[in-house]
Short mmCIF file of N, CA, C and O in Angstrom, two decimals:
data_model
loop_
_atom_site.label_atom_id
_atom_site.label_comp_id
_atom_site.label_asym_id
_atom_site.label_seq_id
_atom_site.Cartn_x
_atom_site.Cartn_y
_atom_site.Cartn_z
N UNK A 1081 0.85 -1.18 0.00
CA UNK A 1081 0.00 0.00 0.00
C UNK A 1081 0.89 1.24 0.00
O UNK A 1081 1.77 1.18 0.86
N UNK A 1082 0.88 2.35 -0.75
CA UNK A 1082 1.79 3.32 -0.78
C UNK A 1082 1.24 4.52 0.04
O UNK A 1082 0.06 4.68 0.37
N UNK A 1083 2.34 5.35 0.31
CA UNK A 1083 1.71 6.46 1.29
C UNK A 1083 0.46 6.68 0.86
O UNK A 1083 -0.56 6.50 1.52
N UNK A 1084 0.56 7.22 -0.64
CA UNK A 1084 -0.67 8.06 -0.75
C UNK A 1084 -2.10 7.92 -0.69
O UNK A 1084 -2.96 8.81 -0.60
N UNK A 1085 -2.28 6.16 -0.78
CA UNK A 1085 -2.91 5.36 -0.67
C UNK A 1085 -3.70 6.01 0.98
O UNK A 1085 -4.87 6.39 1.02
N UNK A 1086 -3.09 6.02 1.77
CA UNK A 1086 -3.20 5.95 3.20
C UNK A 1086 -3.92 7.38 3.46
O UNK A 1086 -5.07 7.53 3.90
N UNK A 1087 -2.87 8.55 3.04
CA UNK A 1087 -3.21 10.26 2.99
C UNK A 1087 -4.55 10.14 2.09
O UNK A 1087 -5.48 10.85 2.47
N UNK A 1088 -4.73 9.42 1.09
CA UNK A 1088 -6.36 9.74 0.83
C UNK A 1088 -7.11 8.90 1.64
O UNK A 1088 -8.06 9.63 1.94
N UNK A 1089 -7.26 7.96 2.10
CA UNK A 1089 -8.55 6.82 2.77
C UNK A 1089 -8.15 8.35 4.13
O UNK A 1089 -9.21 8.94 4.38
N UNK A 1090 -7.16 8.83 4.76
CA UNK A 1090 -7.37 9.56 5.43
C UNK A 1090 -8.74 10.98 5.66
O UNK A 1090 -9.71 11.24 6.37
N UNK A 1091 -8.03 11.49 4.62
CA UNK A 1091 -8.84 12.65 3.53
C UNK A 1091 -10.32 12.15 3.80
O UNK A 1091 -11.27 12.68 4.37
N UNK A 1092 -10.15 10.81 3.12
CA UNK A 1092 -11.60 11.14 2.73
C UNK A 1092 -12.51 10.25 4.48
O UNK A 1092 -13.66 9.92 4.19
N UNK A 1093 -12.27 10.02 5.53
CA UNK A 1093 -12.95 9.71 6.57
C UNK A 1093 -12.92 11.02 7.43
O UNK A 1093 -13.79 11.31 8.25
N UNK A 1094 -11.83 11.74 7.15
CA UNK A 1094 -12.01 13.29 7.60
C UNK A 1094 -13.03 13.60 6.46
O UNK A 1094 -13.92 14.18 7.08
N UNK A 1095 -13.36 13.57 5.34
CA UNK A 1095 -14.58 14.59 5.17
C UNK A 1095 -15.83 13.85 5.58
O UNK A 1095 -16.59 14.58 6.20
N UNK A 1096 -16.42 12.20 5.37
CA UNK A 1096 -16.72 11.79 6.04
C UNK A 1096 -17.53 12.28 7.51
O UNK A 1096 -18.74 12.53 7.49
N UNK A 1097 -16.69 12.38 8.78
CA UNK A 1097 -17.15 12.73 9.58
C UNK A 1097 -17.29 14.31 9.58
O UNK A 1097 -18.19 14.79 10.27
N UNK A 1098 -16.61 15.00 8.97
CA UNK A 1098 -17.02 16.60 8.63
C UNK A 1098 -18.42 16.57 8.43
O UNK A 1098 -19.20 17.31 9.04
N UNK A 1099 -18.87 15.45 7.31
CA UNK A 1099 -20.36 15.84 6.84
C UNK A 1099 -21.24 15.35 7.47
O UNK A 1099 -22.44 15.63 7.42
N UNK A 1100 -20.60 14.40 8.26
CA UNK A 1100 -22.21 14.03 9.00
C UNK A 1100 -23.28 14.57 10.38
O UNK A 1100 -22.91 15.66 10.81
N UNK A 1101 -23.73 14.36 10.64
CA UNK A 1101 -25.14 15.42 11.14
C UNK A 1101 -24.20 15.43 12.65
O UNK A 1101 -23.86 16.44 13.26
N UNK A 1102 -23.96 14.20 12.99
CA UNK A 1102 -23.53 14.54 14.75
C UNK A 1102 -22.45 15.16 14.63
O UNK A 1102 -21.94 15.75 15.59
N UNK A 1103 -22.16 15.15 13.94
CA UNK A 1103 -20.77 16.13 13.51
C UNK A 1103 -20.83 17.64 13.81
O UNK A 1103 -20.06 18.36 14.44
N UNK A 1104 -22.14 17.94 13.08
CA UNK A 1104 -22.35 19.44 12.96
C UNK A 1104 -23.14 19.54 14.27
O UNK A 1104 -22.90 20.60 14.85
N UNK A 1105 -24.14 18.63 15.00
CA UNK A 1105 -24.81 19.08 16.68
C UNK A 1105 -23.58 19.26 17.10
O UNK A 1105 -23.31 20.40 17.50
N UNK A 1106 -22.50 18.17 17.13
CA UNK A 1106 -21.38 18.24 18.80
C UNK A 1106 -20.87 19.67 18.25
O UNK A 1106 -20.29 20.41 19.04
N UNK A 1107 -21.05 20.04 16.98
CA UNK A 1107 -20.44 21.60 17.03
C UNK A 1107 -21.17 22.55 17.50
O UNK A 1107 -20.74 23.53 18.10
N UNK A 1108 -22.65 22.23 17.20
CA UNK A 1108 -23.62 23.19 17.73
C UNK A 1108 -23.67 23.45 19.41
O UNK A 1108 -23.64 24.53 20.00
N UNK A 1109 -23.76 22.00 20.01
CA UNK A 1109 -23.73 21.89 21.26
C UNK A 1109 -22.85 22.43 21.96
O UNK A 1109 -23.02 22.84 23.11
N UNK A 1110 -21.33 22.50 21.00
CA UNK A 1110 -20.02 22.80 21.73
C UNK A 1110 -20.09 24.33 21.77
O UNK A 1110 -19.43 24.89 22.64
N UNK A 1111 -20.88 25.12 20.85
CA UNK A 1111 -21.16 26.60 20.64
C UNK A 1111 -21.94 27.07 21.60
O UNK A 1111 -21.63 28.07 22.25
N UNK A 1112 -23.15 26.34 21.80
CA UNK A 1112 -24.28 26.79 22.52
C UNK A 1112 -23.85 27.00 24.26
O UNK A 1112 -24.50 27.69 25.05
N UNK A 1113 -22.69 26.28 24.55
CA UNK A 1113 -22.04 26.46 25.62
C UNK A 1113 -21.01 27.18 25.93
O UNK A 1113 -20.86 27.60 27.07
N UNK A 1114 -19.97 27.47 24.77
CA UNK A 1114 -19.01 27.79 25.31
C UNK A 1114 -19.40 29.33 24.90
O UNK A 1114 -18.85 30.24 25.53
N UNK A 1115 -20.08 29.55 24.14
CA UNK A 1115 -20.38 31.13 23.76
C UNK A 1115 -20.45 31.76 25.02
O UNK A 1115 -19.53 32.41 25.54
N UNK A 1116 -21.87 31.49 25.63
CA UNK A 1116 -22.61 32.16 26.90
C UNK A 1116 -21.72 32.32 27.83
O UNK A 1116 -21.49 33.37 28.42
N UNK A 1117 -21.01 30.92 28.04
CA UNK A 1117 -20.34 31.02 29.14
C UNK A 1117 -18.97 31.43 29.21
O UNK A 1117 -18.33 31.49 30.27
N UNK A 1118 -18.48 31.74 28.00
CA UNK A 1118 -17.51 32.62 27.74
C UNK A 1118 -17.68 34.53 28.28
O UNK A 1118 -17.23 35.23 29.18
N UNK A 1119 -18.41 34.66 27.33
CA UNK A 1119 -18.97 35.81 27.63
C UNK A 1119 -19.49 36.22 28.83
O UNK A 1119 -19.25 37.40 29.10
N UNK A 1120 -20.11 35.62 29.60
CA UNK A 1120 -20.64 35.84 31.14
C UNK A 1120 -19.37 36.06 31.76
O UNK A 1120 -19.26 37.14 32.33
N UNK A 1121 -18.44 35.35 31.79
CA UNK A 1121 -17.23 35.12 32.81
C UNK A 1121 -16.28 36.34 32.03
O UNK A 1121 -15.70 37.17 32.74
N UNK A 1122 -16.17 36.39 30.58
CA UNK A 1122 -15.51 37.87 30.12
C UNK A 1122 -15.98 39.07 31.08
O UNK A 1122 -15.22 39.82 31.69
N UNK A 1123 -17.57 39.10 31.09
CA UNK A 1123 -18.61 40.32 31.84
C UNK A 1123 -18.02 40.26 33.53
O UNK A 1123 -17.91 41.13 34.40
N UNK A 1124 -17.83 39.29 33.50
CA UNK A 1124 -17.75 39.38 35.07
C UNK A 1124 -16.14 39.72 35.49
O UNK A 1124 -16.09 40.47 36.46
N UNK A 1125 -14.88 39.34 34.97
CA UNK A 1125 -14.05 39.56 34.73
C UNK A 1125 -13.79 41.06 34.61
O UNK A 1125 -13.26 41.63 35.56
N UNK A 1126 -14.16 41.81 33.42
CA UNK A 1126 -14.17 42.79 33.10
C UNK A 1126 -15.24 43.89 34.07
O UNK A 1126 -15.14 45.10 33.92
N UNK A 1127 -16.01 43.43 34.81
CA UNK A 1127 -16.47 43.95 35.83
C UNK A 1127 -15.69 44.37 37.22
O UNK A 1127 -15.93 45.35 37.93
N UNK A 1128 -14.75 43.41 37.41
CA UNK A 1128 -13.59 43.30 38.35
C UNK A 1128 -12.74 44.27 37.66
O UNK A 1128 -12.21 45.01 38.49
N UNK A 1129 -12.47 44.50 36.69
CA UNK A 1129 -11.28 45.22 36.32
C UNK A 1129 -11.74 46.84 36.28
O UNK A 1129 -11.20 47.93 36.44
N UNK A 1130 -12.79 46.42 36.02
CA UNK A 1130 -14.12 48.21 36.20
C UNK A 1130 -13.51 48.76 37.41
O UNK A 1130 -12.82 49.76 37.62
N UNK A 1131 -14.07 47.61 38.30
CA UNK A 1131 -14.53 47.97 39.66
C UNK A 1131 -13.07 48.65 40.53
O UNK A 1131 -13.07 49.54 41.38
N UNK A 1132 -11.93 47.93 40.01
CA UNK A 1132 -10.91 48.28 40.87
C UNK A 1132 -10.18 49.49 40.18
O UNK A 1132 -9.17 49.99 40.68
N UNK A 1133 -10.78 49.95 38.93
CA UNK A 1133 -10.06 51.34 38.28
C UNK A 1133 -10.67 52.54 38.99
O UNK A 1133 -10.18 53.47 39.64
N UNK A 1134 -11.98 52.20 38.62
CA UNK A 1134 -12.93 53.69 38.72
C UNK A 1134 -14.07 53.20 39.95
O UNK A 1134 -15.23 53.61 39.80
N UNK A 1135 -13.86 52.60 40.80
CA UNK A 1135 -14.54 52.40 41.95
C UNK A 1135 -14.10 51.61 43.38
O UNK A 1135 -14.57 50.68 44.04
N UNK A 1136 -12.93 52.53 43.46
CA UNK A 1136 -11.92 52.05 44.88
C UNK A 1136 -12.75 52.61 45.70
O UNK A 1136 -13.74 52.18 45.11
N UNK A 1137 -13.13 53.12 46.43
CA UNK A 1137 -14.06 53.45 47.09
C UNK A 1137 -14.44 51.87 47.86
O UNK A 1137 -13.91 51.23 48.77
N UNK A 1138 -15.88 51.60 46.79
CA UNK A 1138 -16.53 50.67 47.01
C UNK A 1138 -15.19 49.26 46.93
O UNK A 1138 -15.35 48.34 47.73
N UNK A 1139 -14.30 49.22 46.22
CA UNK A 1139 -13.66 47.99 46.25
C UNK A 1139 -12.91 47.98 47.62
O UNK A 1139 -12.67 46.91 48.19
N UNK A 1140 -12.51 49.33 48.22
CA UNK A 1140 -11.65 48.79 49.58
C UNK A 1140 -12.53 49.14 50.78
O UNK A 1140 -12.18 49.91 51.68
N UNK A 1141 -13.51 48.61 50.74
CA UNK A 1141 -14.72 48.79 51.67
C UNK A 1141 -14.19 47.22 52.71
O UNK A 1141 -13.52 46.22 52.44
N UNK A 1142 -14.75 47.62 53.71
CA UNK A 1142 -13.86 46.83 54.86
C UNK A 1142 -15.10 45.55 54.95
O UNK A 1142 -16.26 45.96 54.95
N UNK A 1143 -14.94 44.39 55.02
CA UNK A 1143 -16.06 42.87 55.32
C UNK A 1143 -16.01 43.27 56.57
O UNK A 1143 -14.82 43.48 56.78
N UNK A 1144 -16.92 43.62 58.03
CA UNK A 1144 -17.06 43.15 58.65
C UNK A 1144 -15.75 44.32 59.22
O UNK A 1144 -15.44 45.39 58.69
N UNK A 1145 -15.03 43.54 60.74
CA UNK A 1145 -14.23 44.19 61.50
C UNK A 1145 -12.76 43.27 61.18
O UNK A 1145 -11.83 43.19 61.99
N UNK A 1146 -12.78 42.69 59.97
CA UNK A 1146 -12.13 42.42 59.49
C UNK A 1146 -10.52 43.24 58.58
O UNK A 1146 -10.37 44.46 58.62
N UNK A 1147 -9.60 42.43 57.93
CA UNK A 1147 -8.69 43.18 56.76
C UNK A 1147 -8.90 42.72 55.49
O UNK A 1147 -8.17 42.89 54.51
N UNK A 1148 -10.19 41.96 55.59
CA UNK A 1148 -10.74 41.44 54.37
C UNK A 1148 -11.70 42.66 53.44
O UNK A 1148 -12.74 43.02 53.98
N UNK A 1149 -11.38 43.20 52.25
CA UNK A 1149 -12.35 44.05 51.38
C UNK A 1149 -13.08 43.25 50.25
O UNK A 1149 -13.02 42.11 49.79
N UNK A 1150 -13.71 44.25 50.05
CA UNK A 1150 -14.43 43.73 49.22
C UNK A 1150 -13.44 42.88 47.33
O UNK A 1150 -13.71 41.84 46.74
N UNK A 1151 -12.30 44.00 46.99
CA UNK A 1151 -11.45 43.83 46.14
C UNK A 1151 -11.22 42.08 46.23
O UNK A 1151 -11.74 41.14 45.62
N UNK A 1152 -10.33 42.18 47.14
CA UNK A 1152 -10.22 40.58 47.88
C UNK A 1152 -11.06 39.42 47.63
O UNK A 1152 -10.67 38.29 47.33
N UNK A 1153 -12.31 39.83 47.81
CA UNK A 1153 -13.07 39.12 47.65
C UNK A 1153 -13.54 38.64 46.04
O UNK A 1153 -13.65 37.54 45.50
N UNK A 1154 -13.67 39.58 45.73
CA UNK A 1154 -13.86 39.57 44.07
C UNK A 1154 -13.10 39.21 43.62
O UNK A 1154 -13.49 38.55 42.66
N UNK A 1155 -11.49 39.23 43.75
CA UNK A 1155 -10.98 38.48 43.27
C UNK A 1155 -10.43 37.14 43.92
O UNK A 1155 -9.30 36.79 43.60
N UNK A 1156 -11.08 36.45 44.73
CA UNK A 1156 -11.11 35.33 45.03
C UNK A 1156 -12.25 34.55 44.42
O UNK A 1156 -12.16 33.33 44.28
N UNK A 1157 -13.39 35.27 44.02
CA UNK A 1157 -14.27 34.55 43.05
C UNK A 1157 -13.72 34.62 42.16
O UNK A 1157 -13.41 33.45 41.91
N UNK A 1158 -13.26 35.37 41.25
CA UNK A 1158 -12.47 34.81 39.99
C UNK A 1158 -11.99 33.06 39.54
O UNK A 1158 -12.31 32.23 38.68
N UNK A 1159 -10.99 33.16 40.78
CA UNK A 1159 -10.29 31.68 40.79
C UNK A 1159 -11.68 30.83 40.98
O UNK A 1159 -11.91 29.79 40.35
N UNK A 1160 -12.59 31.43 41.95
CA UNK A 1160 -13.46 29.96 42.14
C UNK A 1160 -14.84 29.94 40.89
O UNK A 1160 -15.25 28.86 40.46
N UNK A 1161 -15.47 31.38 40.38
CA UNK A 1161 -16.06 30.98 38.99
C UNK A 1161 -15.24 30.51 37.89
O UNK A 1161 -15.93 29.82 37.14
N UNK A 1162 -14.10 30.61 37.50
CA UNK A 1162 -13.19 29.68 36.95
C UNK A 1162 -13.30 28.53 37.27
O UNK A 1162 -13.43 27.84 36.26
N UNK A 1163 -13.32 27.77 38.46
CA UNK A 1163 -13.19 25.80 38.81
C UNK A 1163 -14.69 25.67 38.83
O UNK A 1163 -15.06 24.51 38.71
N UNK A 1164 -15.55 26.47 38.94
CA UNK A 1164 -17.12 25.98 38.89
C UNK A 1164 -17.53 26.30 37.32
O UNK A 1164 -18.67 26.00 36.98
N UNK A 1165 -16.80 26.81 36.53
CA UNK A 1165 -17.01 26.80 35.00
C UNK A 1165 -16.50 25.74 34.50
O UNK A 1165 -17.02 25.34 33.46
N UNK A 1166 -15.40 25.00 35.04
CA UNK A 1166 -14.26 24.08 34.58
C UNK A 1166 -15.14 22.79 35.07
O UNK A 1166 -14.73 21.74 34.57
N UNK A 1167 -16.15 22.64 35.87
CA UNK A 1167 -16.47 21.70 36.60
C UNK A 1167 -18.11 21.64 35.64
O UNK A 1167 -18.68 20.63 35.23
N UNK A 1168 -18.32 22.38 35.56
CA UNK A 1168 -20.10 22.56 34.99
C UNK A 1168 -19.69 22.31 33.27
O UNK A 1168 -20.57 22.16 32.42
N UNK A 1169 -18.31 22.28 32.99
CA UNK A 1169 -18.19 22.10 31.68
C UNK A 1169 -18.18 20.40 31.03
O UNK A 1169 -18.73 19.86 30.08
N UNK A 1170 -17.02 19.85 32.35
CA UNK A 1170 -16.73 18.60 32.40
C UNK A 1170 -17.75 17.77 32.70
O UNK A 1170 -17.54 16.57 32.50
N UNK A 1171 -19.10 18.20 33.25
CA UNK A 1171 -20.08 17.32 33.19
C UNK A 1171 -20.95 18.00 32.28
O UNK A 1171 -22.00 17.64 32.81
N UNK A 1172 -21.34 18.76 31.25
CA UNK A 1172 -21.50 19.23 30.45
C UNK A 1172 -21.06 17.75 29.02
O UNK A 1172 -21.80 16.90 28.52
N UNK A 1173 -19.57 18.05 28.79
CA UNK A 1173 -19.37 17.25 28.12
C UNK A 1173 -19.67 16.27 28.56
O UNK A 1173 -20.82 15.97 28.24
N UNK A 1174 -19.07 15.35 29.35
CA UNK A 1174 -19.42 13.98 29.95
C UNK A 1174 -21.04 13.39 29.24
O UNK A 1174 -21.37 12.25 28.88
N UNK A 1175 -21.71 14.51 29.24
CA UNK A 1175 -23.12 13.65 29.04
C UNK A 1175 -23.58 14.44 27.72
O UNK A 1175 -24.37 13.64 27.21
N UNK A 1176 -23.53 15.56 26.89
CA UNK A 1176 -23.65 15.69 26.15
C UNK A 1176 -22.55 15.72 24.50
O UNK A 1176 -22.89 15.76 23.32
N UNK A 1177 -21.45 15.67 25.03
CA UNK A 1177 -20.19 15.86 24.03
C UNK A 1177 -19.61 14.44 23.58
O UNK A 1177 -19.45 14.09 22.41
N UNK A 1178 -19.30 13.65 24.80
CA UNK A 1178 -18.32 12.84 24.64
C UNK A 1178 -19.27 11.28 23.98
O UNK A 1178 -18.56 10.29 23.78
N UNK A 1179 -20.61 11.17 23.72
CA UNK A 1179 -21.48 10.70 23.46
C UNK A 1179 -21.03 10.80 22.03
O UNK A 1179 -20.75 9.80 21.36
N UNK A 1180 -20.99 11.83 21.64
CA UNK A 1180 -21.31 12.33 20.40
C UNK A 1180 -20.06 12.21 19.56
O UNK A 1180 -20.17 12.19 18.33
N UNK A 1181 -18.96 12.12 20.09
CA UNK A 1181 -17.27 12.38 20.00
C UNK A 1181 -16.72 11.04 19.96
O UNK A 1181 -15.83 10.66 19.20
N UNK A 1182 -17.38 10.30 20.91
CA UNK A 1182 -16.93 8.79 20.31
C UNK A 1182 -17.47 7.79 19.19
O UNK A 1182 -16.83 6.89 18.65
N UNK A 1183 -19.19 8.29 18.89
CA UNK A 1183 -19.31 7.65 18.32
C UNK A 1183 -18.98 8.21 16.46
O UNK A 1183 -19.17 7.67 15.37
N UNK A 1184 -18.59 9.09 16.74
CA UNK A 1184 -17.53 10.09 15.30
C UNK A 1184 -16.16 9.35 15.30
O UNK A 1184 -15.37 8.87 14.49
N UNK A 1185 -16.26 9.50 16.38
CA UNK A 1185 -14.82 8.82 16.21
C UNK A 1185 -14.44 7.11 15.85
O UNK A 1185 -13.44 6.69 15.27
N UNK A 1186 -15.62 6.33 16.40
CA UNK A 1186 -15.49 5.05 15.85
C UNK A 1186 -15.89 5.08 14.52
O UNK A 1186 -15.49 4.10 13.89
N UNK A 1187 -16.97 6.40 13.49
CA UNK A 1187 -17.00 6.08 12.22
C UNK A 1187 -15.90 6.61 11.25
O UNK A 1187 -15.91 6.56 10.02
N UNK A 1188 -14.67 7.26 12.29
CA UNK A 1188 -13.77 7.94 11.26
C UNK A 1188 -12.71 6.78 11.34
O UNK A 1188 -11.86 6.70 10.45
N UNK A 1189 -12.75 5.78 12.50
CA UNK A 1189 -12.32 4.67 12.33
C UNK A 1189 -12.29 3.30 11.18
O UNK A 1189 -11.48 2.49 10.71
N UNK A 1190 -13.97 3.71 11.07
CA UNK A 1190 -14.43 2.34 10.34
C UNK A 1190 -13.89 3.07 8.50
O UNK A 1190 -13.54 2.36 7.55
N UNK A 1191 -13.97 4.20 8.48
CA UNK A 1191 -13.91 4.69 7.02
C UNK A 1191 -12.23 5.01 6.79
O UNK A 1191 -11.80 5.41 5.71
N UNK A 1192 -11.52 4.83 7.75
CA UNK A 1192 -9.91 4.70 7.10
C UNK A 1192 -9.53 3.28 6.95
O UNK A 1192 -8.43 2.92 6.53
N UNK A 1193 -10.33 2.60 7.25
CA UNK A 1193 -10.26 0.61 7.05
C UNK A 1193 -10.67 0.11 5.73
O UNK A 1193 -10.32 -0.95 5.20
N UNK A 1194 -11.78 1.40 5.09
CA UNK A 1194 -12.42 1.05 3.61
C UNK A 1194 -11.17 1.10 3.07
O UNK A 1194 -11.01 0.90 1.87
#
């Protein structure tokens, strides 16, 4: 069998799974999630960066009788809406992605064997 032999049966199980329908949902699905939740966490992000330019005031406002502010705080949610995005994603995929991802993947299997 010569390379080229191989680079096309390749080619053509990559277009293959390009065209087929679960192909284009796990893309839809993969959009419909990562858009929103991109953007929310940009908003919120960029809300933090608002807040500590043009509203020190309110950001070094004292928690309590504490040395904890509010700044502090906000940016300690950062790190933790980050691992609860990272966590809501991974079971996200788990039940809607990886469904969809293997069974693409066993037909891009079966069509480099033709």
């Amino acid at each position: 069998m010569s390379e080229e032999t191989v680079h096309e049966r390749e080619a053509r199980a990559y277009e293959v799974v390009y065209e087929a329908k679960d192909f284009q949902e796990l893309k839809r699905r993969y959009k419909n999630f990562v858009v929103p939740w991109t953007a929310a966490f940009m908003i919120w992000y960029l809300a933090y960066v608002a807040c500590n330019n043009w509203a020190r005031g309110f950001m070094s406002h004292r928690i309590g009788d504490t040395h904890i502010n509010v700044a502090l705080v906000f940016g300690l949610l950062q790190f933790v809406s980050t691992f609860v995005i990272a966590a809501v994603y991974g079971r996200f995929a788990n039940r809607k992605l990886d469904p969809l991802a293997s069974g693409l993947n066993a037909k891009y299997k079966r069509e480099r064997r033709r």
